Amino acid sequence: MPLIVFPTSQLLWVRVVALLFTCVAFSVAAHGAYLPSSGMADWCIFCWAFSFACTLLVLLVEQFNLQARAPVSWTNFPITIACYGALLCLSASVIFPIFFLKNQPYSQTRDYRIVSTVFSCLAAVAYMGEVCMSKARPGEVAGYMATAPGLLKVCQTFVACVIFILVSDPVLYNQHEALKWCMAVYCICFILSMAVVVLCVGECTGCLPIPFSKFLSAYGLLAVIMYLTATIIWPVFQFDKRYRGGSDTNPIVVSVLTALNFLLYLADLVYTARLVFVTA
């Protein structure tokens, strides 16, 4: 009877470990953590389940050598999933203990929640390891998503998603027109960054009416300017008593994340300029 032998590699085992850790995290949380019905609980479960499902898909495609039949670029898809998995599991590792472990009395439910937190942290480390192993080395030919600008695009979209969650419950951008401008900045830059990710993963960069490198440079400069305005405007109109005078936690976190995304877009612009002009 013929044996089916699956090829193994260091990267394969890292993915298997990440798969197991995310499976344990959401299985334990769903089984015995008795989480309340809330947005944060749903977010954590989504982080683990989404990462598990996508990693399982990557493993199945690679083990059965179906890369050529996949409707995506296999030089870009796995590392994109790994980067999103690292960010999702990292966010769940921070959010879950803050909302569901803090000030919890000792009980079996608390033990389940501790287990989910520990395996979430381990999954985040595993995904970070996969990203480090898969990213492009100097002089190496690789897909765009394996380069620093590609990974920065993933981080930009993730930070924007967290901002959307924070400004939506409660709504923080209706008090002044300037705050609505900040919301427009978050939306426009998120859509363009996600479009770049989708174009690269779907191998559709040639569909643009202009060269992809010029599009990246123009968009990067525009995003830096727009986020610079939001970085200045958001705290001014959120914390000035003439406009709002609030002291909630969400506006503070949004201010920090806005500044963080500005730095990510600035670093992206610098890397893109080096790739376009220095290489040329």
XYZ file of C-alpha atoms in Angstrom:
280
model
C 0.000 0.000 0.000
C 1.616 3.309 -1.025
C 2.377 5.820 1.681
C 1.595 9.518 1.385
C 4.636 11.488 2.506
C 4.163 15.178 3.197
C 7.200 17.438 2.775
C 8.309 19.064 5.996
C 10.177 22.243 6.723
C 10.838 24.613 9.593
C 8.177 26.960 8.223
C 5.658 24.126 8.112
C 6.129 23.315 11.786
C 5.781 26.965 12.762
C 2.445 27.063 10.937
C 1.302 23.832 12.570
C 2.174 25.254 15.984
C 0.260 28.473 15.226
C -2.691 26.376 14.053
C -2.754 24.339 17.259
C -2.350 27.366 19.534
C -5.199 29.310 17.912
C -7.394 26.195 17.969
C -6.812 25.760 21.699
C -7.383 29.473 22.370
C -10.832 29.731 20.807
C -11.918 26.175 21.731
C -11.190 26.699 25.432
C -12.807 30.155 25.380
C -15.933 28.797 23.700
C -16.122 25.713 25.927
C -15.598 26.930 29.477
C -14.790 30.646 29.596
C -18.483 31.657 29.679
C -17.822 34.949 27.944
C -20.519 37.618 28.078
C -22.176 38.739 24.873
C -20.049 41.761 23.985
C -18.125 43.228 21.106
C -14.762 42.558 22.739
C -15.538 38.883 23.350
C -16.684 38.486 19.760
C -13.543 40.261 18.537
C -11.218 37.908 20.445
C -13.043 34.804 19.203
C -12.919 36.200 15.664
C -9.156 36.834 15.929
C -8.430 33.246 16.903
C -10.960 31.601 14.568
C -9.973 33.690 11.530
C -6.264 33.026 12.094
C -6.934 29.302 12.554
C -9.055 29.006 9.405
C -6.609 30.921 7.185
C -3.591 29.014 8.491
C -5.385 25.710 7.906
C -6.099 26.818 4.336
C -2.436 27.676 3.742
C -1.299 24.325 5.141
C -3.746 22.329 3.026
C -2.860 24.147 -0.191
C 0.869 23.736 0.339
C 0.768 20.117 1.486
C -1.313 19.072 -1.510
C 0.721 21.264 -3.915
C -2.270 23.282 -5.066
C -0.432 26.630 -5.228
C -0.667 26.804 -9.008
C -4.451 26.361 -8.867
C -4.975 28.975 -6.147
C -6.608 32.179 -7.462
C -4.101 34.291 -5.523
C -0.390 35.026 -5.598
C 1.219 32.375 -3.420
C 4.341 34.524 -2.967
C 2.158 37.120 -1.217
C -0.782 35.279 0.354
C 0.868 33.185 3.137
C 2.967 36.003 4.595
C -0.016 38.350 4.456
C -2.048 35.843 6.451
C 0.826 35.372 8.911
C 1.163 39.115 9.477
C -2.566 39.542 10.032
C -2.517 36.494 12.319
C 0.275 37.994 14.415
C -1.561 41.307 14.787
C -4.941 39.707 15.483
C -3.604 37.294 18.107
C -1.521 40.052 19.686
C -4.571 42.293 20.000
C -6.612 39.431 21.480
C -3.772 38.687 23.922
C -4.017 42.271 25.209
C -7.798 42.749 25.097
C -8.860 39.387 26.518
C -7.120 39.605 29.921
C -8.021 43.293 30.341
C -11.741 42.705 29.811
C -12.212 39.134 31.029
C -9.471 38.400 33.584
C -9.015 41.638 35.479
C -10.607 41.527 38.960
C -12.051 38.063 38.283
C -12.399 35.843 41.401
C -10.746 32.442 41.373
C -12.932 29.845 39.646
C -12.784 27.210 36.939
C -14.050 29.800 34.459
C -11.072 31.998 35.306
C -8.726 29.057 34.665
C -10.232 28.590 31.195
C -9.734 32.275 30.453
C -6.110 32.105 31.592
C -5.500 29.163 29.265
C -7.001 31.061 26.324
C -4.808 34.079 27.098
C -1.639 31.995 27.323
C -2.272 30.185 24.038
C -3.215 33.446 22.355
C 0.165 34.869 23.343
C 1.917 31.739 22.094
C 0.018 31.936 18.792
C 1.086 35.570 18.360
C 4.728 34.554 18.897
C 4.371 31.708 16.381
C 2.931 34.031 13.734
C 5.693 36.566 14.372
C 8.197 33.778 13.846
C 6.551 32.860 10.552
C 6.714 36.483 9.380
C 10.401 36.708 10.284
C 11.118 33.475 8.400
C 9.088 34.486 5.323
C 9.986 38.146 4.856
C 12.307 39.151 2.033
C 16.031 39.301 2.714
C 18.294 41.958 1.136
C 18.890 41.070 -2.510
C 16.286 38.290 -2.458
C 13.538 38.178 -5.094
C 10.198 38.000 -3.300
C 6.601 39.178 -3.527
C 5.717 42.739 -2.575
C 3.913 41.655 0.609
C 7.119 40.028 1.860
C 8.941 43.376 1.722
C 8.907 46.047 4.429
C 6.378 48.264 2.575
C 4.055 45.304 2.090
C 4.158 44.367 5.775
C 3.635 48.008 6.704
C 0.470 48.027 4.567
C -0.902 45.174 6.668
C -0.091 47.050 9.886
C -1.731 50.224 8.549
C -4.996 48.469 7.732
C -5.038 46.678 11.077
C -4.478 49.880 13.077
C -7.233 51.563 11.054
C -9.638 48.718 11.912
C -8.929 49.191 15.619
C -9.539 52.943 15.225
C -12.893 52.231 13.536
C -13.937 50.071 16.489
C -12.958 52.721 19.028
C -14.610 55.690 17.304
C -17.862 53.818 16.636
C -18.888 52.821 20.165
C -19.574 55.488 21.330
C -19.494 57.676 18.211
C -16.630 60.155 18.648
C -16.552 62.053 15.368
C -19.916 63.848 15.184
C -19.102 66.756 17.487
C -17.278 68.879 14.896
C -16.587 69.001 11.170
C -12.848 68.680 11.848
C -13.414 65.317 13.518
C -15.408 64.175 10.489
C -12.364 65.075 8.389
C -10.259 62.801 10.598
C -12.765 60.005 10.042
C -12.536 60.617 6.296
C -8.741 60.328 6.548
C -9.019 56.970 8.326
C -11.496 55.642 5.740
C -9.708 56.870 2.605
C -6.274 55.665 3.687
C -7.676 52.326 4.870
C -9.423 51.731 1.540
C -6.299 52.569 -0.467
C -3.986 50.456 1.713
C -6.398 47.515 1.578
C -6.671 47.971 -2.185
C -2.876 47.630 -2.452
C -2.973 44.438 -0.364
C -5.779 42.971 -2.491
C -4.068 43.938 -5.760
C -0.812 42.294 -4.672
C -2.414 39.135 -3.293
C -4.667 38.863 -6.336
C -1.829 39.605 -8.786
C -3.805 42.492 -10.283
C -1.252 45.301 -10.040
C -1.043 45.425 -13.839
C -4.692 46.502 -13.996
C -3.837 50.011 -12.803
C -3.790 52.755 -15.458
C -0.400 53.948 -14.139
C 2.738 52.034 -13.109
C 2.348 50.389 -9.709
C 5.499 52.047 -8.345
C 4.230 55.532 -9.211
C 0.859 54.746 -7.648
C 2.581 53.661 -4.425
C 4.706 56.808 -4.277
C 1.797 59.192 -4.935
C -0.528 57.395 -2.543
C 2.167 57.180 0.147
C 2.811 60.928 0.021
C -0.926 61.683 0.100
C -1.479 59.360 3.082
C 1.375 60.929 5.063
C -0.023 64.434 4.535
C -3.575 63.358 5.413
C -2.530 61.470 8.547
C -0.372 64.393 9.649
C -3.467 66.602 9.645
C -5.463 63.973 11.549
C -2.655 63.539 14.104
C -2.866 67.258 14.877
C -6.615 67.820 14.539
C -7.958 64.813 16.463
C -6.484 65.616 19.908
C -7.156 69.367 19.508
C -10.875 68.929 18.882
C -11.312 65.956 21.231
C -9.688 67.382 24.335
C -10.204 71.134 24.041
C -13.087 72.075 26.371
C -14.443 74.492 23.788
C -15.156 71.568 21.476
C -15.678 68.536 23.655
C -13.919 68.536 26.979
C -14.140 64.782 27.379
C -11.676 62.628 29.270
C -12.716 59.152 28.104
C -10.164 56.488 27.319
C -11.212 55.887 23.709
C -10.256 59.356 22.373
C -6.834 59.030 23.998
C -6.235 55.618 22.437
C -7.426 56.895 19.048
C -4.966 59.790 19.310
C -2.112 57.366 19.987
C -3.154 55.049 17.162
C -3.491 57.966 14.750
C 0.075 59.042 15.538
C 1.211 55.413 15.199
C -0.372 55.092 11.765
C 1.212 58.383 10.709
C 4.611 56.920 11.586
C 3.773 53.703 9.720
C 2.801 55.644 6.594
C 5.931 57.796 6.895
C 8.136 54.700 7.143
C 6.235 53.192 4.217
C 6.896 56.297 2.109
C 10.607 56.205 2.938
C 10.903 52.495 2.056
C 8.897 52.985 -1.140
C 11.069 55.915 -2.194
C 14.186 53.796 -1.658
C 12.741 50.928 -3.693
C 11.647 53.201 -6.545
C 14.422 55.793 -6.754
C 17.490 54.194 -5.165
C 17.017 50.908 -7.020
C 16.394 52.774 -10.259
